[in-house]
Short mmCIF file of C-alpha atoms in Angstrom, two decimals:
data_model
loop_
_atom_site.label_atom_id
_atom_site.label_comp_id
_atom_site.label_asym_id
_atom_site.label_seq_id
_atom_site.Cartn_x
_atom_site.Cartn_y
_atom_site.Cartn_z
CA MET A 3 57.62 115.01 101.54
CA ARG A 4 60.24 115.89 99.40
CA PHE A 5 64.15 115.35 100.49
CA LEU A 6 67.39 116.04 99.17
CA ILE A 7 70.57 113.98 100.33
CA VAL A 8 74.08 115.82 100.52
CA ASP A 9 76.59 112.77 101.19
CA ASP A 10 79.73 111.98 99.19
CA SER A 11 78.81 108.42 100.48
CA SER A 12 76.25 106.83 97.62
CA THR A 13 76.67 104.44 100.77
CA MET A 14 75.13 106.72 102.89
CA ARG A 15 72.76 107.98 100.29
CA ARG A 16 70.97 104.67 99.81
CA ILE A 17 70.97 103.94 103.87
CA ILE A 18 69.50 107.32 104.49
CA ILE A 19 67.04 106.86 101.43
CA ASN A 20 65.95 103.43 102.60
CA THR A 21 65.35 104.63 106.25
CA LEU A 22 63.10 107.64 105.42
CA LYS A 23 60.74 104.21 102.32
CA LYS A 24 60.90 102.52 105.31
CA LEU A 25 59.08 106.33 106.80
CA GLY A 26 56.49 106.35 103.84
CA HIS A 27 58.22 108.87 101.69
CA HIS A 28 59.72 108.29 98.34
CA GLU A 29 60.37 111.06 96.95
CA CYS A 30 64.19 111.98 97.76
CA TYR A 31 67.08 113.98 95.48
CA GLU A 32 70.37 112.84 96.02
CA ALA A 33 73.55 115.06 96.10
CA GLY A 34 77.20 114.81 96.41
CA ASN A 35 78.46 117.82 98.25
CA GLY A 36 77.76 120.85 99.12
CA ARG A 37 78.07 122.09 95.53
CA GLU A 38 75.98 119.70 93.84
CA GLY A 39 74.00 120.40 96.93
CA VAL A 40 73.45 124.65 95.81
CA GLU A 41 73.22 122.57 92.60
CA ARG A 42 70.19 120.69 92.42
CA LEU A 43 68.08 123.45 94.55
CA ALA A 44 67.84 125.39 92.07
CA THR A 45 66.15 123.83 90.21
CA THR A 46 64.66 121.15 92.28
CA PRO A 47 62.00 122.29 95.27
CA VAL A 48 62.56 119.97 99.03
CA ASP A 49 60.55 120.62 102.64
CA MET A 50 64.26 119.06 103.82
CA ILE A 51 67.47 118.83 103.53
CA ILE A 52 69.80 115.81 105.03
CA THR A 53 73.42 116.43 104.70
CA ASP A 54 76.93 115.37 105.82
CA TRP A 55 79.81 117.83 107.09
CA ASN A 56 82.71 116.03 105.80
CA MET A 57 82.59 116.77 101.86
CA PRO A 58 85.29 118.02 98.95
CA GLU A 59 83.99 120.53 96.79
CA MET A 60 81.75 122.24 100.08
CA SER A 61 81.01 121.14 103.16
CA GLY A 62 78.36 120.00 104.73
CA ILE A 63 78.58 123.64 106.94
CA ASP A 64 79.16 126.33 104.29
CA PHE A 65 76.30 124.18 102.49
CA VAL A 66 73.96 125.15 105.59
CA ARG A 67 75.13 128.63 104.97
CA ALA A 68 74.65 128.83 101.54
CA VAL A 69 71.14 127.03 101.89
CA ARG A 70 70.49 129.83 105.37
CA ALA A 71 71.40 133.38 103.14
CA ASN A 72 68.93 131.85 100.20
CA GLU A 73 66.15 133.69 100.93
CA ALA A 74 64.33 130.77 98.95
CA THR A 75 65.72 127.67 100.35
CA ARG A 76 66.26 129.86 103.70
CA GLN A 77 63.36 127.69 105.98
CA LEU A 78 63.98 125.17 105.07
CA PRO A 79 64.35 121.62 107.97
CA VAL A 80 68.39 120.92 107.81
CA LEU A 81 69.51 118.39 109.75
CA MET A 82 73.23 116.10 110.01
CA VAL A 83 74.13 113.56 110.44
CA THR A 84 78.03 113.47 111.01
CA THR A 85 81.03 111.44 112.89
CA ASN A 86 82.14 114.83 114.50
CA ALA A 87 79.82 114.63 117.35
CA ALA A 88 82.63 116.90 120.25
CA GLU A 89 80.36 119.81 121.80
CA GLU A 90 82.58 122.12 119.66
CA ASP A 91 81.62 120.47 116.30
CA ILE A 92 77.49 120.55 117.48
CA VAL A 93 78.19 124.14 118.89
CA GLU A 94 79.82 125.63 115.31
CA ALA A 95 76.53 123.07 113.45
CA LEU A 96 73.65 125.23 115.59
CA LYS A 97 75.32 128.83 114.64
CA ALA A 98 75.63 127.68 111.18
CA GLY A 99 72.16 127.18 111.66
CA VAL A 100 71.76 122.94 111.31
CA SER A 101 67.77 122.36 112.41
CA ASN A 102 68.87 118.75 114.64
CA TYR A 103 71.83 116.22 114.43
CA VAL A 104 72.59 112.45 113.99
CA VAL A 105 75.83 111.61 115.24
CA LYS A 106 76.70 108.31 112.92
CA PRO A 107 76.85 105.63 113.40
CA PHE A 108 73.41 106.30 114.35
CA THR A 109 70.43 103.07 114.71
CA PRO A 110 67.34 103.17 112.41
CA ASP A 111 65.07 104.40 115.26
CA THR A 112 67.54 107.70 115.81
CA ILE A 113 67.03 108.73 113.17
CA LYS A 114 63.28 108.69 112.34
CA GLU A 115 63.81 110.59 115.73
CA LYS A 116 65.59 113.67 114.42
CA ILE A 117 63.83 113.28 111.21
CA GLN A 118 60.53 113.52 112.61
CA ALA A 119 61.41 116.14 115.39
CA ALA A 120 63.24 118.38 112.90
CA LEU A 121 60.01 117.87 111.07
CA ARG A 122 58.19 118.91 113.63
CA MET A 123 60.45 122.12 114.23
CA ALA A 124 59.64 123.39 110.71
CA PRO A 125 58.05 125.96 109.33
CA SER A 126 53.87 124.78 108.03
CA ARG A 127 54.94 125.21 104.80
CA THR A 128 56.99 122.30 104.56
CA ARG A 129 54.43 119.51 106.49
CA MET B 17 106.80 102.43 122.90
CA THR B 18 102.82 100.33 123.03
CA ILE B 19 99.87 102.15 122.28
CA PRO B 20 98.11 103.12 125.69
CA GLU B 21 95.36 100.68 126.64
CA THR B 22 92.96 103.47 126.96
CA VAL B 23 93.60 104.43 123.52
CA VAL B 24 93.08 101.36 121.64
CA ASP B 25 89.70 101.02 124.80
CA HIS B 26 88.38 103.21 122.67
CA LEU B 27 88.67 102.26 119.62
CA VAL B 28 88.09 98.64 120.03
CA VAL B 29 84.59 99.79 121.39
CA ALA B 30 84.03 102.38 118.15
CA THR B 31 84.54 99.77 116.30
CA GLU B 32 81.51 97.49 118.18
CA GLU B 33 79.70 100.36 117.41
CA VAL B 34 79.46 100.83 113.22
CA PHE B 35 79.58 96.34 113.15
CA GLU B 36 76.55 97.15 115.62
CA THR B 37 75.15 99.41 114.40
CA MET B 38 75.27 100.05 110.70
CA VAL B 39 76.60 96.31 109.73
CA PHE B 40 74.32 94.73 112.18
CA ARG B 41 76.68 92.19 112.23
CA PRO B 42 78.12 90.65 115.87
CA ILE B 43 81.26 91.16 115.66
CA VAL B 44 84.66 90.08 119.12
CA ARG B 45 87.41 90.67 119.63
CA GLY B 46 90.44 89.48 119.97
CA ALA B 47 93.90 89.11 121.50
CA GLN B 48 95.50 92.66 119.78
CA LEU B 49 98.80 92.97 118.69
CA ASP B 50 101.29 95.68 118.66
CA GLY B 51 103.30 96.42 116.17
CA ASP B 52 104.21 95.49 112.96
CA ALA B 53 105.49 91.77 112.62
CA VAL B 54 101.93 90.27 112.15
CA ARG B 55 100.36 92.01 108.18
CA PRO B 56 96.48 91.51 108.01
CA PRO B 57 96.04 88.87 105.06
CA SER B 58 93.31 91.66 103.15
CA ASN B 59 92.09 92.75 99.60
CA VAL B 60 90.50 95.34 100.77
CA VAL B 61 92.45 98.81 103.20
CA ALA B 62 90.13 101.39 104.47
CA THR B 63 92.07 104.79 105.52
CA VAL B 64 90.95 107.53 108.00
CA ALA B 65 93.51 110.14 109.26
CA PHE B 66 93.78 112.05 112.08
CA ALA B 67 95.50 114.90 112.49
CA GLY B 68 95.77 117.32 115.95
CA HIS B 69 96.37 117.03 119.63
CA ARG B 70 97.09 113.24 117.96
CA ARG B 71 98.64 112.35 114.17
CA GLY B 72 97.90 108.92 112.41
CA LEU B 73 95.65 107.04 111.19
CA VAL B 74 92.86 104.19 112.34
CA ALA B 75 93.05 101.20 108.70
CA PHE B 76 89.92 99.02 108.37
CA HIS B 77 91.12 95.67 106.61
CA SER B 78 89.14 92.14 105.36
CA SER B 79 89.50 90.22 102.71
CA LEU B 80 86.80 90.36 99.20
CA ALA B 81 84.77 87.82 100.54
CA ALA B 82 83.99 89.81 104.35
CA ALA B 83 84.37 93.68 103.01
CA ARG B 84 81.13 92.27 100.44
CA GLU B 85 79.04 91.17 103.30
CA ILE B 86 80.07 93.68 104.40
CA ALA B 87 78.81 95.98 102.70
CA GLY B 88 75.23 93.77 100.79
CA SER B 89 74.40 93.22 105.47
CA MET B 90 74.49 97.95 105.02
CA LEU B 91 72.57 97.80 102.35
CA GLY B 92 70.32 95.68 102.67
CA MET B 93 71.77 93.20 98.73
CA GLU B 94 73.28 89.73 99.37
CA PRO B 95 76.93 89.70 98.85
CA ASN B 96 77.41 88.31 95.39
CA ALA B 97 75.28 91.46 94.17
CA VAL B 98 77.30 93.94 95.74
CA ASN B 99 80.23 95.66 93.40
CA GLY B 100 80.87 98.94 92.62
CA GLU B 101 79.41 99.91 96.26
CA MET B 102 81.35 97.79 98.18
CA PRO B 103 84.39 100.60 97.90
CA ASP B 104 82.36 103.03 99.31
CA ALA B 105 81.36 101.13 101.84
CA ILE B 106 83.97 99.86 103.58
CA GLY B 107 85.80 103.68 103.75
CA GLU B 108 82.33 104.80 104.98
CA ILE B 109 83.03 102.23 107.63
CA ALA B 110 86.63 103.35 108.32
CA ASN B 111 85.25 106.66 108.27
CA MET B 112 82.83 105.36 111.39
CA ILE B 113 85.01 103.96 113.34
CA ALA B 114 87.85 107.01 113.10
CA GLY B 115 83.91 108.90 113.84
CA ALA B 116 83.45 106.92 116.75
CA PHE B 117 87.31 106.96 118.15
CA ARG B 118 87.61 110.76 117.35
CA THR B 119 85.18 111.35 118.98
CA LYS B 120 85.75 109.09 121.66
CA LEU B 121 88.60 110.55 122.37
CA ALA B 122 87.35 114.40 122.32
CA ALA B 123 85.89 113.20 125.58
CA VAL B 124 89.01 113.83 127.61
CA GLU B 125 90.79 114.60 126.08
CA PRO B 126 91.11 117.76 122.83
CA ALA B 127 90.02 117.21 119.94
CA SER B 128 91.07 116.50 116.11
CA ALA B 129 89.88 115.95 113.27
CA ILE B 130 89.89 113.43 111.32
CA ALA B 131 89.90 112.91 107.12
CA VAL B 132 87.87 111.80 103.65
CA PRO B 133 88.71 107.84 103.83
CA THR B 134 90.95 106.68 101.32
CA VAL B 135 89.90 102.93 100.38
CA THR B 136 92.62 100.02 98.19
CA ILE B 137 91.38 96.73 96.29
CA GLY B 138 94.28 94.23 95.64
CA SER B 139 96.67 91.27 95.98
CA ASP B 140 100.22 91.65 97.78
CA PHE B 141 100.80 95.00 98.46
CA SER B 142 102.09 96.89 101.61
CA THR B 143 101.82 100.22 103.51
CA ARG B 144 105.01 101.52 104.79
CA TYR B 145 104.66 104.84 106.79
CA GLY B 146 107.61 107.17 106.56
CA SER B 147 108.43 108.43 110.16
CA ALA B 148 108.47 106.71 113.23
CA VAL B 149 105.03 105.61 114.27
CA THR B 150 104.16 103.30 117.43
CA ARG B 151 100.64 100.80 115.58
CA VAL B 152 98.65 97.80 117.32
CA LEU B 153 96.34 95.88 115.37
CA CYS B 154 93.03 94.22 117.18
CA PRO B 155 91.38 91.80 114.91
CA PHE B 156 87.71 90.80 114.89
CA GLU B 157 86.05 87.28 113.85
CA MET B 158 82.25 88.21 112.25
CA ASP B 159 82.15 84.81 111.56
CA ALA B 160 84.44 82.93 109.30
CA GLN B 161 85.84 86.46 108.59
CA THR B 162 88.50 87.93 110.57
CA LEU B 163 88.27 92.05 110.10
CA TYR B 164 91.11 94.44 111.53
CA VAL B 165 91.44 97.59 112.71
CA GLU B 166 95.12 99.00 112.47
CA LEU B 167 95.84 102.57 115.19
CA ILE B 168 99.33 104.20 113.38
CA LEU B 169 100.29 106.96 115.98
CA ASN B 170 103.08 109.85 114.70
CA GLY B 171 105.79 110.13 118.28
CA GLU B 172 104.25 108.38 120.68
#
Protein backbone atom coordinates (compact mmCIF):
# COMPACT_ATOMS: atom_id res chain seq x y z
CA MET A 1 0.00 0.00 0.00
CA ARG A 2 1.07 3.55 -0.70
CA PHE A 3 0.70 6.27 1.93
CA LEU A 4 0.95 10.06 1.73
CA ILE A 5 1.98 11.69 5.02
CA VAL A 6 1.18 15.42 5.17
CA ASP A 7 2.66 17.22 8.17
CA ASP A 8 4.79 20.33 8.57
CA SER A 9 6.77 18.54 11.28
CA SER A 10 9.47 16.27 9.83
CA THR A 11 9.60 14.59 13.26
CA MET A 12 5.96 13.63 13.12
CA ARG A 13 6.31 12.42 9.52
CA ARG A 14 9.23 10.23 10.63
CA ILE A 15 7.31 8.81 13.62
CA ILE A 16 4.31 7.95 11.42
CA ILE A 17 6.49 6.44 8.69
CA ASN A 18 8.38 4.35 11.28
CA THR A 19 5.02 3.09 12.55
CA LEU A 20 3.84 2.27 9.01
CA LYS A 21 7.07 0.38 8.28
CA LYS A 22 6.55 -1.71 11.42
CA LEU A 23 3.12 -2.55 10.00
CA GLY A 24 4.79 -3.68 6.76
CA HIS A 25 3.99 -0.57 4.70
CA HIS A 26 7.20 0.70 3.12
CA GLU A 27 5.91 2.90 0.29
CA CYS A 28 5.42 6.28 1.96
CA TYR A 29 5.46 9.73 0.40
CA GLU A 30 5.75 13.01 2.28
CA ALA A 31 4.42 16.57 2.00
CA GLY A 32 5.09 19.53 4.31
CA ASN A 33 1.64 21.15 4.06
CA GLY A 34 -1.72 20.82 2.32
CA ARG A 35 -0.62 22.59 -0.85
CA GLU A 36 2.34 20.26 -1.26
CA GLY A 37 -0.02 17.38 -0.53
CA VAL A 38 -2.34 18.40 -3.39
CA GLU A 39 0.66 18.71 -5.72
CA ARG A 40 1.97 15.30 -4.69
CA LEU A 41 -1.41 13.65 -5.26
CA ALA A 42 -1.51 15.07 -8.80
CA THR A 43 1.59 13.07 -9.71
CA THR A 44 1.70 10.17 -7.25
CA PRO A 45 -1.21 7.78 -6.71
CA VAL A 46 -1.59 6.64 -3.11
CA ASP A 47 -4.00 4.39 -1.21
CA MET A 48 -4.31 6.34 2.03
CA ILE A 49 -3.58 9.83 3.36
CA ILE A 50 -2.45 10.69 6.88
CA THR A 51 -2.55 14.42 7.56
CA ASP A 52 -1.97 16.96 10.31
CA TRP A 53 -4.44 19.82 10.85
CA ASN A 54 -2.39 22.92 11.73
CA MET A 55 0.02 23.58 8.87
CA PRO A 56 1.26 26.69 7.06
CA GLU A 57 0.06 27.64 3.54
CA MET A 58 -2.83 25.14 3.45
CA SER A 59 -4.31 23.59 6.60
CA GLY A 60 -5.21 19.93 6.92
CA ILE A 61 -8.93 20.75 6.83
CA ASP A 62 -8.58 22.70 3.56
CA PHE A 63 -6.41 19.89 2.20
CA VAL A 64 -9.07 17.27 3.02
CA ARG A 65 -11.73 19.44 1.35
CA ALA A 66 -9.51 19.60 -1.76
CA VAL A 67 -9.06 15.83 -1.70
CA ARG A 68 -12.81 15.27 -1.46
CA ALA A 69 -13.49 17.79 -4.25
CA ASN A 70 -11.22 15.96 -6.70
CA GLU A 71 -12.82 13.05 -8.56
CA ALA A 72 -9.50 11.19 -8.66
CA THR A 73 -8.95 11.29 -4.89
CA ARG A 74 -12.37 11.71 -3.30
CA GLN A 75 -12.62 8.03 -2.23
CA LEU A 76 -9.25 7.88 -0.49
CA PRO A 77 -9.29 7.14 3.25
CA VAL A 78 -7.93 10.10 5.21
CA LEU A 79 -6.66 9.80 8.77
CA MET A 80 -6.16 13.08 10.62
CA VAL A 81 -3.43 13.16 13.31
CA THR A 82 -3.65 16.36 15.33
CA THR A 83 -3.56 18.04 18.72
CA ASN A 84 -7.00 19.54 18.00
CA ALA A 85 -9.18 17.33 20.16
CA ALA A 86 -12.13 19.46 21.26
CA GLU A 87 -15.51 18.06 20.26
CA GLU A 88 -16.12 20.88 17.77
CA ASP A 89 -12.75 20.12 16.14
CA ILE A 90 -13.68 16.49 15.56
CA VAL A 91 -17.08 17.50 14.16
CA GLU A 92 -15.43 20.00 11.78
CA ALA A 93 -12.92 17.38 10.62
CA LEU A 94 -15.59 14.77 9.99
CA LYS A 95 -17.69 17.32 8.07
CA ALA A 96 -14.65 18.11 5.91
CA GLY A 97 -14.39 14.43 5.00
CA VAL A 98 -11.87 12.91 7.42
CA SER A 99 -12.31 9.14 7.72
CA ASN A 100 -10.76 8.71 11.16
CA TYR A 101 -9.06 10.83 13.79
CA VAL A 102 -6.00 10.42 16.06
CA VAL A 103 -5.25 12.87 18.85
CA LYS A 104 -1.62 13.69 19.62
CA PRO A 105 0.08 12.54 21.77
CA PHE A 106 -0.69 8.99 20.68
CA THR A 107 0.70 5.55 21.42
CA PRO A 108 2.01 3.39 18.53
CA ASP A 109 -0.88 0.97 19.20
CA THR A 110 -3.44 3.76 18.80
CA ILE A 111 -2.20 4.86 15.42
CA LYS A 112 -1.98 1.23 14.23
CA GLU A 113 -5.60 0.64 15.26
CA LYS A 114 -6.82 3.83 13.58
CA ILE A 115 -4.96 3.08 10.34
CA GLN A 116 -6.39 -0.41 10.25
CA ALA A 117 -9.88 0.92 11.01
CA ALA A 118 -9.61 3.54 8.24
CA LEU A 119 -8.45 0.86 5.81
CA ARG A 120 -11.40 -1.38 6.73
CA MET A 121 -13.74 1.52 5.98
CA ALA A 122 -12.05 2.24 2.65
CA PRO A 123 -13.40 1.22 -0.76
CA SER A 124 -12.11 -2.15 -2.01
CA ARG A 125 -9.73 -0.62 -4.56
CA THR A 126 -7.56 0.67 -1.71
CA ARG A 127 -6.98 -2.74 -0.13
CA MET B 1 -1.67 37.12 40.94
CA THR B 2 -1.21 33.41 40.50
CA ILE B 3 -2.53 30.96 37.94
CA PRO B 4 -5.25 28.62 39.30
CA GLU B 5 -3.90 25.28 40.52
CA THR B 6 -6.26 23.30 38.28
CA VAL B 7 -4.93 25.09 35.19
CA VAL B 8 -1.32 24.35 36.16
CA ASP B 9 -2.23 20.72 36.87
CA HIS B 10 -3.65 20.36 33.35
CA LEU B 11 -0.31 21.58 31.97
CA VAL B 12 1.71 19.20 34.15
CA VAL B 13 -0.44 16.20 33.24
CA ALA B 14 -0.31 17.13 29.53
CA THR B 15 3.51 17.22 29.73
CA GLU B 16 3.65 13.84 31.47
CA GLU B 17 1.36 12.31 28.82
CA VAL B 18 3.53 13.61 25.96
CA PHE B 19 6.71 12.18 27.48
CA GLU B 20 5.07 8.86 28.29
CA THR B 21 3.53 8.28 24.86
CA MET B 22 5.83 10.07 22.39
CA VAL B 23 9.26 10.34 24.04
CA PHE B 24 9.18 7.03 25.95
CA ARG B 25 11.13 8.63 28.81
CA PRO B 26 9.77 8.93 32.35
CA ILE B 27 9.81 12.40 33.89
CA VAL B 28 9.29 13.36 37.52
CA ARG B 29 7.47 16.59 38.32
CA GLY B 30 9.01 19.10 40.72
CA ALA B 31 7.59 21.97 42.74
CA GLN B 32 6.14 24.75 40.59
CA LEU B 33 7.74 28.21 40.70
CA ASP B 34 5.35 31.15 40.45
CA GLY B 35 6.40 34.37 38.74
CA ASP B 36 9.60 35.03 36.84
CA ALA B 37 12.15 35.28 39.65
CA VAL B 38 13.78 32.03 38.49
CA ARG B 39 14.77 31.77 34.84
CA PRO B 40 15.61 28.28 33.59
CA PRO B 41 19.21 27.83 32.36
CA SER B 42 18.14 26.59 28.92
CA ASN B 43 19.67 26.55 25.45
CA VAL B 44 16.51 25.45 23.67
CA VAL B 45 13.13 27.12 24.09
CA ALA B 46 10.04 26.12 22.13
CA THR B 47 6.93 28.28 22.46
CA VAL B 48 3.34 27.86 21.33
CA ALA B 49 0.94 30.79 21.62
CA PHE B 50 -2.76 30.34 22.20
CA ALA B 51 -5.74 32.67 22.02
CA GLY B 52 -9.47 32.55 22.58
CA HIS B 53 -11.04 32.13 26.02
CA ARG B 54 -7.51 32.46 27.40
CA ARG B 55 -4.52 34.16 25.79
CA GLY B 56 -0.93 33.27 26.46
CA LEU B 57 1.99 31.03 25.74
CA VAL B 58 3.27 27.57 26.61
CA ALA B 59 7.08 27.43 26.63
CA PHE B 60 9.26 24.32 26.84
CA HIS B 61 12.85 24.87 28.08
CA SER B 62 15.73 22.39 27.99
CA SER B 63 19.48 22.14 27.70
CA LEU B 64 21.01 21.25 24.34
CA ALA B 65 21.96 17.78 25.63
CA ALA B 66 18.44 17.09 26.91
CA ALA B 67 16.92 18.31 23.65
CA ARG B 68 19.10 15.86 21.69
CA GLU B 69 18.13 13.03 24.04
CA ILE B 70 14.44 13.82 23.57
CA ALA B 71 14.72 14.09 19.79
CA GLY B 72 16.73 10.86 19.61
CA SER B 73 14.20 9.01 21.70
CA MET B 74 11.29 10.24 19.56
CA LEU B 75 13.02 9.36 16.29
CA GLY B 76 14.72 6.13 17.35
CA MET B 77 18.22 7.62 16.99
CA GLU B 78 21.25 7.89 19.26
CA PRO B 79 21.40 11.38 20.84
CA ASN B 80 24.86 12.05 19.39
CA ALA B 81 23.50 11.30 15.90
CA VAL B 82 20.77 13.95 16.28
CA ASN B 83 21.57 17.29 14.72
CA GLY B 84 19.26 19.02 12.27
CA GLU B 85 16.26 17.02 13.50
CA MET B 86 16.35 18.48 17.01
CA PRO B 87 14.58 21.88 16.52
CA ASP B 88 11.62 20.31 14.76
CA ALA B 89 11.33 17.56 17.38
CA ILE B 90 11.37 20.03 20.27
CA GLY B 91 8.85 22.23 18.46
CA GLU B 92 6.61 19.20 18.14
CA ILE B 93 7.01 18.47 21.86
CA ALA B 94 5.82 22.00 22.66
CA ASN B 95 3.01 21.68 20.12
CA MET B 96 1.77 18.44 21.70
CA ILE B 97 2.02 19.78 25.26
CA ALA B 98 0.12 22.95 24.30
CA GLY B 99 -2.42 20.94 22.32
CA ALA B 100 -3.09 18.46 25.13
CA PHE B 101 -3.27 21.34 27.63
CA ARG B 102 -5.73 23.18 25.41
CA THR B 103 -7.86 20.03 25.05
CA LYS B 104 -8.01 19.50 28.80
CA LEU B 105 -9.08 23.12 29.34
CA ALA B 106 -11.65 22.88 26.54
CA ALA B 107 -13.43 20.16 28.51
CA VAL B 108 -14.28 22.66 31.27
CA GLU B 109 -14.34 26.07 29.55
CA PRO B 110 -14.64 27.58 26.05
CA ALA B 111 -11.83 26.46 23.77
CA SER B 112 -8.76 28.43 22.76
CA ALA B 113 -6.83 27.97 19.51
CA ILE B 114 -3.10 27.28 19.39
CA ALA B 115 -0.54 28.62 16.93
CA VAL B 116 2.36 26.79 15.27
CA PRO B 117 5.47 26.38 17.47
CA THR B 118 8.54 28.63 17.44
CA VAL B 119 11.93 27.26 18.53
CA THR B 120 14.86 29.38 19.75
CA ILE B 121 18.34 27.83 20.20
CA GLY B 122 21.29 29.63 21.70
CA SER B 123 22.76 30.86 24.96
CA ASP B 124 22.54 33.94 27.13
CA PHE B 125 19.09 34.99 25.96
CA SER B 126 15.88 35.80 27.84
CA THR B 127 12.25 36.42 26.96
CA ARG B 128 10.32 39.57 27.79
CA TYR B 129 6.63 40.35 27.33
CA GLY B 130 5.21 43.77 26.58
CA SER B 131 1.98 43.42 28.50
CA ALA B 132 1.22 42.37 32.05
CA VAL B 133 1.38 38.61 32.31
CA THR B 134 1.20 35.92 34.98
CA ARG B 135 3.78 33.14 34.81
CA VAL B 136 4.36 29.74 36.36
CA LEU B 137 7.38 27.51 35.77
CA CYS B 138 6.99 23.74 36.17
CA PRO B 139 10.24 21.75 36.48
CA PHE B 140 10.58 18.07 35.56
CA GLU B 141 13.49 15.70 36.09
CA MET B 142 14.40 13.42 33.18
CA ASP B 143 17.18 11.27 34.65
CA ALA B 144 19.99 13.78 35.31
CA GLN B 145 18.42 16.52 33.17
CA THR B 146 16.00 19.19 34.32
CA LEU B 147 13.32 20.33 31.88
CA TYR B 148 10.92 23.21 32.39
CA VAL B 149 7.45 23.89 31.05
CA GLU B 150 6.25 27.43 31.53
CA LEU B 151 2.75 28.85 31.27
CA ILE B 152 2.40 32.56 30.59
CA LEU B 153 -1.12 34.01 30.69
CA ASN B 154 -2.22 37.48 29.62
CA GLY B 155 -4.71 39.38 31.72
CA GLU B 156 -5.18 36.80 34.51
